[in-house]
Amino acid sequence: MDNRMNEPNQNEQNSIFITNLQHGETVNYSLVIIKGIITYGACNNYEKIRCKSNRNKTESFWEVYNREFKVLIELEKGDNVIDLEFTGLHKTNLLLRYEPRKTNLRVTPVYIICQGHDGCFQCPPEINNSIESACARIAIGSKIIQSVTAEKLHESGVGRKTFQLEHEVDTKSPECLVFRSALNVNKARKMKQDELWTHFGRELMLSELGSNERKFLGFISCTRFKGTDIDKPFTHDENVSNTEAYAALGGGGLALFGTACLYTWPSSVSEIVPKLLDPNPVNNKRFMDDSGYRGTIGGCFATTLGSVFHELGHTFDLGHTKDGIMGRGFDNIDRVFLVGEKRSAATKDNNNFNGKPVQHSTVSLQRNINVTMNVAEPLRVLGPRSKTTLGNFVSMSKSDIVRRSPNVTPITRPSSVYSTITNRMADSKRNANRNNGNDSVYWTRNCAVLLSYHRWFNNEFGRERQAITRYLKFDKNKMMILSTAGLRIVEVRDESNGMVLDSYEFTNVLPEKRFLLPFTFSAKSKVLTIVVEDDLGNVLKQSFTY
């Protein structure tokens, strides 16, 4: 339903035009971004748009800049009627239905408390750092990522799809689970992030929560920035080396993070935009400054939320891309929620104090941890209960799980080789992606296609029996890929860092059943990984040399 009035003399009550949602639309996530414009009539940058829902009766007010506005509202299950009003003259309402998908596949936020730790995360004295506060912040962050995932897939043209959270699948579950680890806090603080990832992944799968129908989004309570009395700005690497129980890794069935900057996150929907705009400086002598050299509380929230977004993408089988969310594009996640001058000011990409390119992240473009095991050909890709996913932590050795420990190194610009062969697509598609939502945050085409057919993003019931009767086969000698269900995307990645070198998408109604892989790539490494997804969301990952 188009809310825009074409006639300039129409009643001004209809001059609020919602640009991203349709009246009566159904969504499967609760936190919704409503974007729109005031089409005509008096409008200034000082008045705010009022939002009120018939379900919770609370009012909220949102900035309008050059007639553009963005509203965040949390829906209740079922029908929600949202009233929008601007200056008392411009009025409209929007009907949205919130209905989670019927699936057992879910993302499970967990707050991990080590043995001997009280569960209180590091923060300034005026901040509530209780376990309850941590869970509230993690729950809000999870909903934000769920919402932005859907919005960016919608802008990519593949539908407003996203994953379901634990409490949406199991209505008796809290929005963030507390997990008591047997790992001693002192030992945890001496471990490297890949060691923490391996330990907690195995421990979660051996617990009552263990299930291949879950992807865990874990946060470690005992992360601690050791502090310093040195009065100078620090590089990202120096900050990481000065932080205990630090992690920012994702892959397989676990995305794991430290909590050194969790105090900068909001604990309610009403705090999201104020937190992003918070200009107060980080006390970098006492607390980790992971703000991408912006030095502010708002920068810390945006950067760490973006890194969680990026790493969770790896658990959905996404590789690294030259740009976009799986490259460096997640740094601008704050732009998704801001309008006008505040959006521009908050994301200015300056050089750091050494004049080096800015690194806006805890994440380095390294080889993401891959827990999917290679199976002898022909490969029969199993359903969600397959023993080839995170569940195999129980029987796999550490060397099996992490075949090569990832090197945490600063991001560098791709070489000319990568620049010419990464994510080949038409310039028109690339430019369209960059302009999605006018906020510089987007999925590259290959990521959007892979997610749109992924099992965690589609209705699973009724497809599982069909899925386990299909197989994918990659013949390395003939460079031929065969699929009985039909191919949807083929990617070639550099084994050393997970960078997508080339991708081929098949989005016609009837997908291809076979594909001869062109030998057009030239990676730095002689080891490549082929990643294939079929029409039912089965994913094959297989390494080969050339």
PDB file of C-alpha atoms in Angstrom, residues 233-514:
ATOM      1  CA  PRO A 233      46.310   6.844  22.457  1.00  0.00           C
ATOM      2  CA  PHE A 234      46.575   3.115  21.784  1.00  0.00           C
ATOM      3  CA  THR A 235      46.280   1.070  18.631  1.00  0.00           C
ATOM      4  CA  HIS A 236      43.628  -1.599  18.374  1.00  0.00           C
ATOM      5  CA  ASP A 237      46.222  -4.350  18.743  1.00  0.00           C
ATOM      6  CA  GLU A 238      47.590  -2.734  21.907  1.00  0.00           C
ATOM      7  CA  ASN A 239      44.080  -2.570  23.354  1.00  0.00           C
ATOM      8  CA  VAL A 240      43.473  -6.238  22.566  1.00  0.00           C
ATOM      9  CA  SER A 241      46.793  -7.316  24.121  1.00  0.00           C
ATOM     10  CA  ASN A 242      45.836  -5.399  27.261  1.00  0.00           C
ATOM     11  CA  THR A 243      42.472  -7.165  27.547  1.00  0.00           C
ATOM     12  CA  GLU A 244      41.917 -10.532  29.243  1.00  0.00           C
ATOM     13  CA  ALA A 245      39.313 -13.072  28.073  1.00  0.00           C
ATOM     14  CA  TYR A 246      38.897 -11.082  24.881  1.00  0.00           C
ATOM     15  CA  ALA A 247      37.127 -12.700  21.917  1.00  0.00           C
ATOM     16  CA  ALA A 248      35.543 -11.704  18.622  1.00  0.00           C
ATOM     17  CA  LEU A 249      35.262 -14.911  16.600  1.00  0.00           C
ATOM     18  CA  GLY A 250      32.440 -16.590  14.710  1.00  0.00           C
ATOM     19  CA  GLY A 251      32.005 -19.797  12.755  1.00  0.00           C
ATOM     20  CA  GLY A 252      30.189 -23.119  12.782  1.00  0.00           C
ATOM     21  CA  GLY A 253      27.620 -22.894  15.563  1.00  0.00           C
ATOM     22  CA  LEU A 254      29.182 -20.269  17.825  1.00  0.00           C
ATOM     23  CA  ALA A 255      29.880 -16.539  17.632  1.00  0.00           C
ATOM     24  CA  LEU A 256      31.834 -15.540  20.755  1.00  0.00           C
ATOM     25  CA  PHE A 257      32.599 -12.086  22.166  1.00  0.00           C
ATOM     26  CA  GLY A 258      34.106 -10.390  25.158  1.00  0.00           C
ATOM     27  CA  THR A 259      32.202  -7.857  27.243  1.00  0.00           C
ATOM     28  CA  ALA A 260      34.775  -5.093  27.681  1.00  0.00           C
ATOM     29  CA  CYS A 261      32.452  -2.642  25.894  1.00  0.00           C
ATOM     30  CA  LEU A 262      29.087  -4.124  26.873  1.00  0.00           C
ATOM     31  CA  TYR A 263      28.527  -1.166  29.225  1.00  0.00           C
ATOM     32  CA  THR A 264      28.158   1.056  26.124  1.00  0.00           C
ATOM     33  CA  TRP A 265      25.203  -0.997  24.846  1.00  0.00           C
ATOM     34  CA  PRO A 266      21.552  -0.032  25.514  1.00  0.00           C
ATOM     35  CA  SER A 267      19.282  -2.070  27.758  1.00  0.00           C
ATOM     36  CA  SER A 268      16.014  -0.877  26.150  1.00  0.00           C
ATOM     37  CA  VAL A 269      14.723   0.208  22.736  1.00  0.00           C
ATOM     38  CA  SER A 270      14.427   3.826  23.870  1.00  0.00           C
ATOM     39  CA  GLU A 271      18.189   3.924  24.592  1.00  0.00           C
ATOM     40  CA  ILE A 272      19.382   2.711  21.171  1.00  0.00           C
ATOM     41  CA  VAL A 273      19.658   6.036  19.343  1.00  0.00           C
ATOM     42  CA  PRO A 274      20.861   8.037  22.403  1.00  0.00           C
ATOM     43  CA  LYS A 275      23.608   5.444  22.944  1.00  0.00           C
ATOM     44  CA  LEU A 276      24.702   5.684  19.300  1.00  0.00           C
ATOM     45  CA  LEU A 277      24.874   9.471  19.616  1.00  0.00           C
ATOM     46  CA  ASP A 278      26.624   9.500  22.999  1.00  0.00           C
ATOM     47  CA  PRO A 279      29.619  11.863  22.507  1.00  0.00           C
ATOM     48  CA  ASN A 280      31.175  11.223  25.918  1.00  0.00           C
ATOM     49  CA  PRO A 281      34.790  10.074  25.634  1.00  0.00           C
ATOM     50  CA  VAL A 282      35.911   6.594  26.655  1.00  0.00           C
ATOM     51  CA  ASN A 283      38.261   6.577  29.627  1.00  0.00           C
ATOM     52  CA  ASN A 284      40.915   4.655  27.706  1.00  0.00           C
ATOM     53  CA  LYS A 285      43.169   4.320  30.749  1.00  0.00           C
ATOM     54  CA  ARG A 286      40.600   2.227  32.585  1.00  0.00           C
ATOM     55  CA  PHE A 287      38.344   0.772  29.879  1.00  0.00           C
ATOM     56  CA  MET A 288      38.839  -0.729  26.439  1.00  0.00           C
ATOM     57  CA  ASP A 289      38.344   1.788  23.630  1.00  0.00           C
ATOM     58  CA  ASP A 290      37.000  -0.319  20.788  1.00  0.00           C
ATOM     59  CA  SER A 291      35.391   2.589  18.939  1.00  0.00           C
ATOM     60  CA  GLY A 292      37.390   2.494  15.714  1.00  0.00           C
ATOM     61  CA  TYR A 293      39.487   5.425  16.960  1.00  0.00           C
ATOM     62  CA  ARG A 294      36.392   7.567  17.399  1.00  0.00           C
ATOM     63  CA  GLY A 295      37.004   7.633  21.123  1.00  0.00           C
ATOM     64  CA  THR A 296      33.353   7.944  22.170  1.00  0.00           C
ATOM     65  CA  ILE A 297      30.810   5.793  23.983  1.00  0.00           C
ATOM     66  CA  GLY A 298      28.617   5.902  20.873  1.00  0.00           C
ATOM     67  CA  GLY A 299      31.528   4.787  18.720  1.00  0.00           C
ATOM     68  CA  CYS A 300      32.183   1.826  21.034  1.00  0.00           C
ATOM     69  CA  PHE A 301      28.570   0.705  20.835  1.00  0.00           C
ATOM     70  CA  ALA A 302      28.439   1.016  17.032  1.00  0.00           C
ATOM     71  CA  THR A 303      31.770  -0.701  16.406  1.00  0.00           C
ATOM     72  CA  THR A 304      31.249  -3.644  18.763  1.00  0.00           C
ATOM     73  CA  LEU A 305      27.634  -4.170  17.647  1.00  0.00           C
ATOM     74  CA  GLY A 306      28.861  -4.169  14.051  1.00  0.00           C
ATOM     75  CA  SER A 307      31.531  -6.748  14.827  1.00  0.00           C
ATOM     76  CA  VAL A 308      28.924  -9.034  16.427  1.00  0.00           C
ATOM     77  CA  PHE A 309      26.806  -8.627  13.280  1.00  0.00           C
ATOM     78  CA  HIS A 310      29.796  -9.571  11.105  1.00  0.00           C
ATOM     79  CA  GLU A 311      30.879 -12.589  13.138  1.00  0.00           C
ATOM     80  CA  LEU A 312      27.345 -13.961  13.430  1.00  0.00           C
ATOM     81  CA  GLY A 313      27.329 -13.872   9.627  1.00  0.00           C
ATOM     82  CA  HIS A 314      30.172 -16.417   9.642  1.00  0.00           C
ATOM     83  CA  THR A 315      27.965 -18.884  11.550  1.00  0.00           C
ATOM     84  CA  PHE A 316      25.563 -18.659   8.602  1.00  0.00           C
ATOM     85  CA  ASP A 317      28.345 -19.843   6.268  1.00  0.00           C
ATOM     86  CA  LEU A 318      29.243 -16.395   4.937  1.00  0.00           C
ATOM     87  CA  GLY A 319      32.835 -15.665   3.958  1.00  0.00           C
ATOM     88  CA  HIS A 320      34.694 -12.381   3.874  1.00  0.00           C
ATOM     89  CA  THR A 321      33.955  -9.912   1.097  1.00  0.00           C
ATOM     90  CA  LYS A 322      35.861  -6.896  -0.159  1.00  0.00           C
ATOM     91  CA  ASP A 323      33.121  -4.567   1.034  1.00  0.00           C
ATOM     92  CA  GLY A 324      29.685  -4.712   2.619  1.00  0.00           C
ATOM     93  CA  ILE A 325      28.755  -6.192   5.996  1.00  0.00           C
ATOM     94  CA  MET A 326      31.156  -9.126   5.594  1.00  0.00           C
ATOM     95  CA  GLY A 327      33.963  -6.706   4.731  1.00  0.00           C
ATOM     96  CA  ARG A 328      34.378  -3.416   6.554  1.00  0.00           C
ATOM     97  CA  GLY A 329      30.874  -2.116   5.851  1.00  0.00           C
ATOM     98  CA  PHE A 330      29.445  -3.069   9.240  1.00  0.00           C
ATOM     99  CA  ASP A 331      31.400  -0.173  10.800  1.00  0.00           C
ATOM    100  CA  ASN A 332      28.594   2.136   9.692  1.00  0.00           C
ATOM    101  CA  ILE A 333      25.779   0.245  11.413  1.00  0.00           C
ATOM    102  CA  ASP A 334      24.886   3.382  13.361  1.00  0.00           C
ATOM    103  CA  ARG A 335      23.849   5.015  10.077  1.00  0.00           C
ATOM    104  CA  VAL A 336      20.962   2.538   9.794  1.00  0.00           C
ATOM    105  CA  PHE A 337      19.202   4.283  12.693  1.00  0.00           C
ATOM    106  CA  LEU A 338      20.241   7.932  12.268  1.00  0.00           C
ATOM    107  CA  VAL A 339      19.051  10.679   9.926  1.00  0.00           C
ATOM    108  CA  GLY A 340      20.563  13.869   8.551  1.00  0.00           C
ATOM    109  CA  GLU A 341      23.621  15.603   9.954  1.00  0.00           C
ATOM    110  CA  LYS A 342      23.829  13.340  12.996  1.00  0.00           C
ATOM    111  CA  ARG A 343      24.244  10.327  10.722  1.00  0.00           C
ATOM    112  CA  SER A 344      27.067  11.994   8.786  1.00  0.00           C
ATOM    113  CA  ALA A 345      28.864  13.327  11.856  1.00  0.00           C
ATOM    114  CA  ALA A 346      28.736  10.020  13.679  1.00  0.00           C
ATOM    115  CA  THR A 347      30.478   8.058  10.939  1.00  0.00           C
ATOM    116  CA  LYS A 348      33.175  10.368   9.661  1.00  0.00           C
ATOM    117  CA  ASP A 349      36.010   8.116   8.538  1.00  0.00           C
ATOM    118  CA  ASN A 350      39.157   9.943   9.610  1.00  0.00           C
ATOM    119  CA  ASN A 351      42.657   8.550   9.953  1.00  0.00           C
ATOM    120  CA  ASN A 352      43.876   7.521  13.354  1.00  0.00           C
ATOM    121  CA  PHE A 353      46.564   9.227  15.354  1.00  0.00           C
ATOM    122  CA  ASN A 354      49.357   7.486  13.433  1.00  0.00           C
ATOM    123  CA  GLY A 355      47.955   8.490  10.073  1.00  0.00           C
ATOM    124  CA  LYS A 356      47.232   4.840   9.276  1.00  0.00           C
ATOM    125  CA  PRO A 357      43.933   3.637   7.788  1.00  0.00           C
ATOM    126  CA  VAL A 358      41.226   3.406  10.433  1.00  0.00           C
ATOM    127  CA  GLN A 359      40.302  -0.025  11.715  1.00  0.00           C
ATOM    128  CA  HIS A 360      36.720   0.228  12.936  1.00  0.00           C
ATOM    129  CA  SER A 361      36.424  -3.152  14.526  1.00  0.00           C
ATOM    130  CA  THR A 362      37.468  -5.843  16.917  1.00  0.00           C
ATOM    131  CA  VAL A 363      37.346  -8.101  13.859  1.00  0.00           C
ATOM    132  CA  SER A 364      40.236  -8.725  11.503  1.00  0.00           C
ATOM    133  CA  LEU A 365      39.700 -10.118   8.035  1.00  0.00           C
ATOM    134  CA  GLN A 366      41.120 -13.489   8.912  1.00  0.00           C
ATOM    135  CA  ARG A 367      40.148 -17.019   8.070  1.00  0.00           C
ATOM    136  CA  ASN A 368      36.894 -17.581   9.939  1.00  0.00           C
ATOM    137  CA  ILE A 369      36.750 -20.744  11.999  1.00  0.00           C
ATOM    138  CA  ASN A 370      35.138 -23.537  10.006  1.00  0.00           C
ATOM    139  CA  VAL A 371      33.618 -26.433  11.895  1.00  0.00           C
ATOM    140  CA  THR A 372      31.940 -28.098   8.943  1.00  0.00           C
ATOM    141  CA  MET A 373      33.866 -31.288   8.191  1.00  0.00           C
ATOM    142  CA  ASN A 374      34.846 -32.416   4.714  1.00  0.00           C
ATOM    143  CA  VAL A 375      33.103 -35.663   3.794  1.00  0.00           C
ATOM    144  CA  ALA A 376      34.242 -38.086   1.139  1.00  0.00           C
ATOM    145  CA  GLU A 377      32.546 -37.739  -2.234  1.00  0.00           C
ATOM    146  CA  PRO A 378      29.787 -38.082  -3.173  1.00  0.00           C
ATOM    147  CA  LEU A 379      28.692 -35.811  -0.337  1.00  0.00           C
ATOM    148  CA  ARG A 380      25.249 -36.324   1.138  1.00  0.00           C
ATOM    149  CA  VAL A 381      24.498 -33.112   3.012  1.00  0.00           C
ATOM    150  CA  LEU A 382      22.370 -33.926   6.019  1.00  0.00           C
ATOM    151  CA  GLY A 383      19.669 -31.965   7.782  1.00  0.00           C
ATOM    152  CA  PRO A 384      19.994 -29.819  10.915  1.00  0.00           C
ATOM    153  CA  ARG A 385      20.700 -32.897  13.051  1.00  0.00           C
ATOM    154  CA  SER A 386      23.793 -33.726  10.995  1.00  0.00           C
ATOM    155  CA  LYS A 387      26.875 -34.750  12.977  1.00  0.00           C
ATOM    156  CA  THR A 388      29.034 -32.616  10.699  1.00  0.00           C
ATOM    157  CA  THR A 389      28.335 -29.344  12.475  1.00  0.00           C
ATOM    158  CA  LEU A 390      29.073 -27.888  15.904  1.00  0.00           C
ATOM    159  CA  GLY A 391      27.695 -30.998  17.577  1.00  0.00           C
ATOM    160  CA  ASN A 392      30.853 -32.827  16.596  1.00  0.00           C
ATOM    161  CA  PHE A 393      32.740 -30.800  19.208  1.00  0.00           C
ATOM    162  CA  VAL A 394      32.115 -33.768  21.515  1.00  0.00           C
ATOM    163  CA  SER A 395      34.268 -36.208  19.570  1.00  0.00           C
ATOM    164  CA  MET A 396      36.572 -33.917  17.596  1.00  0.00           C
ATOM    165  CA  SER A 397      40.052 -33.056  18.757  1.00  0.00           C
ATOM    166  CA  LYS A 398      41.159 -29.467  18.960  1.00  0.00           C
ATOM    167  CA  SER A 399      43.234 -29.900  15.807  1.00  0.00           C
ATOM    168  CA  ASP A 400      40.125 -31.166  14.013  1.00  0.00           C
ATOM    169  CA  ILE A 401      38.052 -28.179  15.102  1.00  0.00           C
ATOM    170  CA  VAL A 402      40.613 -25.489  14.392  1.00  0.00           C
ATOM    171  CA  ARG A 403      42.837 -26.760  11.650  1.00  0.00           C
ATOM    172  CA  ARG A 404      44.841 -23.554  11.701  1.00  0.00           C
ATOM    173  CA  SER A 405      44.708 -21.059  14.525  1.00  0.00           C
ATOM    174  CA  PRO A 406      43.498 -17.744  13.098  1.00  0.00           C
ATOM    175  CA  ASN A 407      45.978 -14.896  13.246  1.00  0.00           C
ATOM    176  CA  VAL A 408      44.487 -11.770  14.758  1.00  0.00           C
ATOM    177  CA  THR A 409      46.035  -9.070  12.612  1.00  0.00           C
ATOM    178  CA  PRO A 410      44.999  -5.557  11.570  1.00  0.00           C
ATOM    179  CA  ILE A 411      42.975  -5.308   8.415  1.00  0.00           C
ATOM    180  CA  THR A 412      44.870  -4.453   5.257  1.00  0.00           C
ATOM    181  CA  ARG A 413      43.614  -3.333   1.890  1.00  0.00           C
ATOM    182  CA  PRO A 414      43.161  -6.167  -0.631  1.00  0.00           C
ATOM    183  CA  SER A 415      45.954  -6.555  -3.170  1.00  0.00           C
ATOM    184  CA  SER A 416      45.416  -5.901  -6.851  1.00  0.00           C
ATOM    185  CA  VAL A 417      44.684  -9.604  -7.284  1.00  0.00           C
ATOM    186  CA  TYR A 418      41.844  -9.481  -4.794  1.00  0.00           C
ATOM    187  CA  SER A 419      40.635  -6.148  -6.121  1.00  0.00           C
ATOM    188  CA  THR A 420      40.063  -7.583  -9.562  1.00  0.00           C
ATOM    189  CA  ILE A 421      38.512 -10.923  -8.682  1.00  0.00           C
ATOM    190  CA  THR A 422      36.637 -10.488  -5.403  1.00  0.00           C
ATOM    191  CA  ASN A 423      32.841 -10.647  -5.733  1.00  0.00           C
ATOM    192  CA  ARG A 424      32.594 -10.133  -9.464  1.00  0.00           C
ATOM    193  CA  MET A 425      29.285  -8.514 -10.258  1.00  0.00           C
ATOM    194  CA  ALA A 426      27.950  -5.800 -12.509  1.00  0.00           C
ATOM    195  CA  ASP A 427      28.838  -2.235 -11.523  1.00  0.00           C
ATOM    196  CA  SER A 428      25.149  -1.407 -11.416  1.00  0.00           C
ATOM    197  CA  LYS A 429      24.527  -4.080  -8.800  1.00  0.00           C
ATOM    198  CA  ARG A 430      27.505  -2.946  -6.731  1.00  0.00           C
ATOM    199  CA  ASN A 431      26.391   0.697  -6.808  1.00  0.00           C
ATOM    200  CA  ALA A 432      22.834  -0.290  -5.946  1.00  0.00           C
ATOM    201  CA  ASN A 433      24.086  -2.223  -2.921  1.00  0.00           C
ATOM    202  CA  ARG A 434      26.176   0.700  -1.713  1.00  0.00           C
ATOM    203  CA  ASN A 435      23.164   2.980  -1.802  1.00  0.00           C
ATOM    204  CA  ASN A 436      20.817   0.591  -0.020  1.00  0.00           C
ATOM    205  CA  GLY A 437      18.926   2.537   2.592  1.00  0.00           C
ATOM    206  CA  ASN A 438      21.196   5.545   2.045  1.00  0.00           C
ATOM    207  CA  ASP A 439      23.303   4.356   4.996  1.00  0.00           C
ATOM    208  CA  SER A 440      26.277   2.512   3.419  1.00  0.00           C
ATOM    209  CA  VAL A 441      25.400  -0.772   5.146  1.00  0.00           C
ATOM    210  CA  TYR A 442      24.536  -3.636   2.804  1.00  0.00           C
ATOM    211  CA  TRP A 443      24.903  -7.290   1.954  1.00  0.00           C
ATOM    212  CA  THR A 444      26.926  -7.941  -1.176  1.00  0.00           C
ATOM    213  CA  ARG A 445      24.919  -9.864  -3.755  1.00  0.00           C
ATOM    214  CA  ASN A 446      26.536 -13.223  -3.004  1.00  0.00           C
ATOM    215  CA  CYS A 447      25.841 -12.869   0.744  1.00  0.00           C
ATOM    216  CA  ALA A 448      22.222 -11.870   0.123  1.00  0.00           C
ATOM    217  CA  VAL A 449      21.608 -14.867  -2.142  1.00  0.00           C
ATOM    218  CA  LEU A 450      23.268 -17.325   0.239  1.00  0.00           C
ATOM    219  CA  LEU A 451      21.231 -16.078   3.219  1.00  0.00           C
ATOM    220  CA  SER A 452      17.968 -16.007   1.268  1.00  0.00           C
ATOM    221  CA  TYR A 453      18.118 -19.791   0.744  1.00  0.00           C
ATOM    222  CA  HIS A 454      19.750 -20.622   4.093  1.00  0.00           C
ATOM    223  CA  ARG A 455      17.877 -23.005   6.388  1.00  0.00           C
ATOM    224  CA  TRP A 456      18.057 -20.607   9.321  1.00  0.00           C
ATOM    225  CA  PHE A 457      16.200 -18.020   7.205  1.00  0.00           C
ATOM    226  CA  ASN A 458      13.349 -20.148   5.820  1.00  0.00           C
ATOM    227  CA  ASN A 459      10.468 -22.273   7.018  1.00  0.00           C
ATOM    228  CA  GLU A 460      12.022 -25.610   7.896  1.00  0.00           C
ATOM    229  CA  PHE A 461       8.959 -27.730   8.626  1.00  0.00           C
ATOM    230  CA  GLY A 462       8.001 -29.821   5.628  1.00  0.00           C
ATOM    231  CA  ARG A 463      11.454 -29.444   4.026  1.00  0.00           C
ATOM    232  CA  GLU A 464      13.649 -31.511   6.319  1.00  0.00           C
ATOM    233  CA  ARG A 465      12.802 -34.959   4.900  1.00  0.00           C
ATOM    234  CA  GLN A 466      13.193 -33.588   1.392  1.00  0.00           C
ATOM    235  CA  ALA A 467      16.507 -31.944   2.315  1.00  0.00           C
ATOM    236  CA  ILE A 468      18.159 -35.092   3.654  1.00  0.00           C
ATOM    237  CA  THR A 469      17.357 -37.049   0.483  1.00  0.00           C
ATOM    238  CA  ARG A 470      19.402 -34.636  -1.648  1.00  0.00           C
ATOM    239  CA  TYR A 471      23.133 -34.525  -2.202  1.00  0.00           C
ATOM    240  CA  LEU A 472      25.788 -32.180  -3.491  1.00  0.00           C
ATOM    241  CA  LYS A 473      28.901 -33.386  -5.246  1.00  0.00           C
ATOM    242  CA  PHE A 474      32.041 -31.524  -6.286  1.00  0.00           C
ATOM    243  CA  ASP A 475      34.317 -33.399  -8.681  1.00  0.00           C
ATOM    244  CA  LYS A 476      37.736 -31.778  -8.210  1.00  0.00           C
ATOM    245  CA  ASN A 477      39.182 -33.448 -11.274  1.00  0.00           C
ATOM    246  CA  LYS A 478      36.481 -32.186 -13.638  1.00  0.00           C
ATOM    247  CA  MET A 479      35.752 -28.999 -11.626  1.00  0.00           C
ATOM    248  CA  MET A 480      32.090 -30.011 -11.885  1.00  0.00           C
ATOM    249  CA  ILE A 481      29.396 -29.397  -9.250  1.00  0.00           C
ATOM    250  CA  LEU A 482      26.271 -31.566  -9.248  1.00  0.00           C
ATOM    251  CA  SER A 483      23.095 -31.045  -7.222  1.00  0.00           C
ATOM    252  CA  THR A 484      19.883 -33.015  -7.333  1.00  0.00           C
ATOM    253  CA  ALA A 485      18.000 -30.180  -5.600  1.00  0.00           C
ATOM    254  CA  GLY A 486      19.421 -27.478  -7.854  1.00  0.00           C
ATOM    255  CA  LEU A 487      22.217 -24.972  -7.284  1.00  0.00           C
ATOM    256  CA  ARG A 488      21.622 -21.495  -5.878  1.00  0.00           C
ATOM    257  CA  ILE A 489      25.124 -20.145  -5.284  1.00  0.00           C
ATOM    258  CA  VAL A 490      28.716 -21.247  -5.812  1.00  0.00           C
ATOM    259  CA  GLU A 491      31.595 -19.392  -4.183  1.00  0.00           C
ATOM    260  CA  VAL A 492      35.361 -19.800  -4.444  1.00  0.00           C
ATOM    261  CA  ARG A 493      37.189 -18.606  -1.332  1.00  0.00           C
ATOM    262  CA  ASP A 494      40.811 -18.235  -0.325  1.00  0.00           C
ATOM    263  CA  GLU A 495      41.409 -20.926   2.289  1.00  0.00           C
ATOM    264  CA  SER A 496      43.862 -18.728   4.203  1.00  0.00           C
ATOM    265  CA  ASN A 497      41.449 -15.948   5.133  1.00  0.00           C
ATOM    266  CA  GLY A 498      37.970 -16.903   3.932  1.00  0.00           C
ATOM    267  CA  MET A 499      37.896 -14.128   1.316  1.00  0.00           C
ATOM    268  CA  VAL A 500      35.373 -14.693  -1.485  1.00  0.00           C
ATOM    269  CA  LEU A 501      37.326 -14.596  -4.744  1.00  0.00           C
ATOM    270  CA  ASP A 502      34.448 -15.301  -7.096  1.00  0.00           C
ATOM    271  CA  SER A 503      30.755 -16.118  -6.869  1.00  0.00           C
ATOM    272  CA  TYR A 504      28.074 -17.430  -9.208  1.00  0.00           C
ATOM    273  CA  GLU A 505      24.384 -17.021  -8.352  1.00  0.00           C
ATOM    274  CA  PHE A 506      21.471 -19.005  -9.831  1.00  0.00           C
ATOM    275  CA  THR A 507      18.207 -17.289  -8.881  1.00  0.00           C
ATOM    276  CA  ASN A 508      15.894 -18.391 -11.695  1.00  0.00           C
ATOM    277  CA  VAL A 509      12.750 -20.294 -10.743  1.00  0.00           C
ATOM    278  CA  LEU A 510      14.324 -23.528 -11.981  1.00  0.00           C
ATOM    279  CA  PRO A 511      17.924 -23.658 -10.692  1.00  0.00           C
ATOM    280  CA  GLU A 512      20.847 -25.300 -12.465  1.00  0.00           C
ATOM    281  CA  LYS A 513      21.513 -28.946 -11.597  1.00  0.00           C
ATOM    282  CA  ARG A 514      25.172 -28.869 -12.638  1.00  0.00           C
TER     283      ARG A 514
END
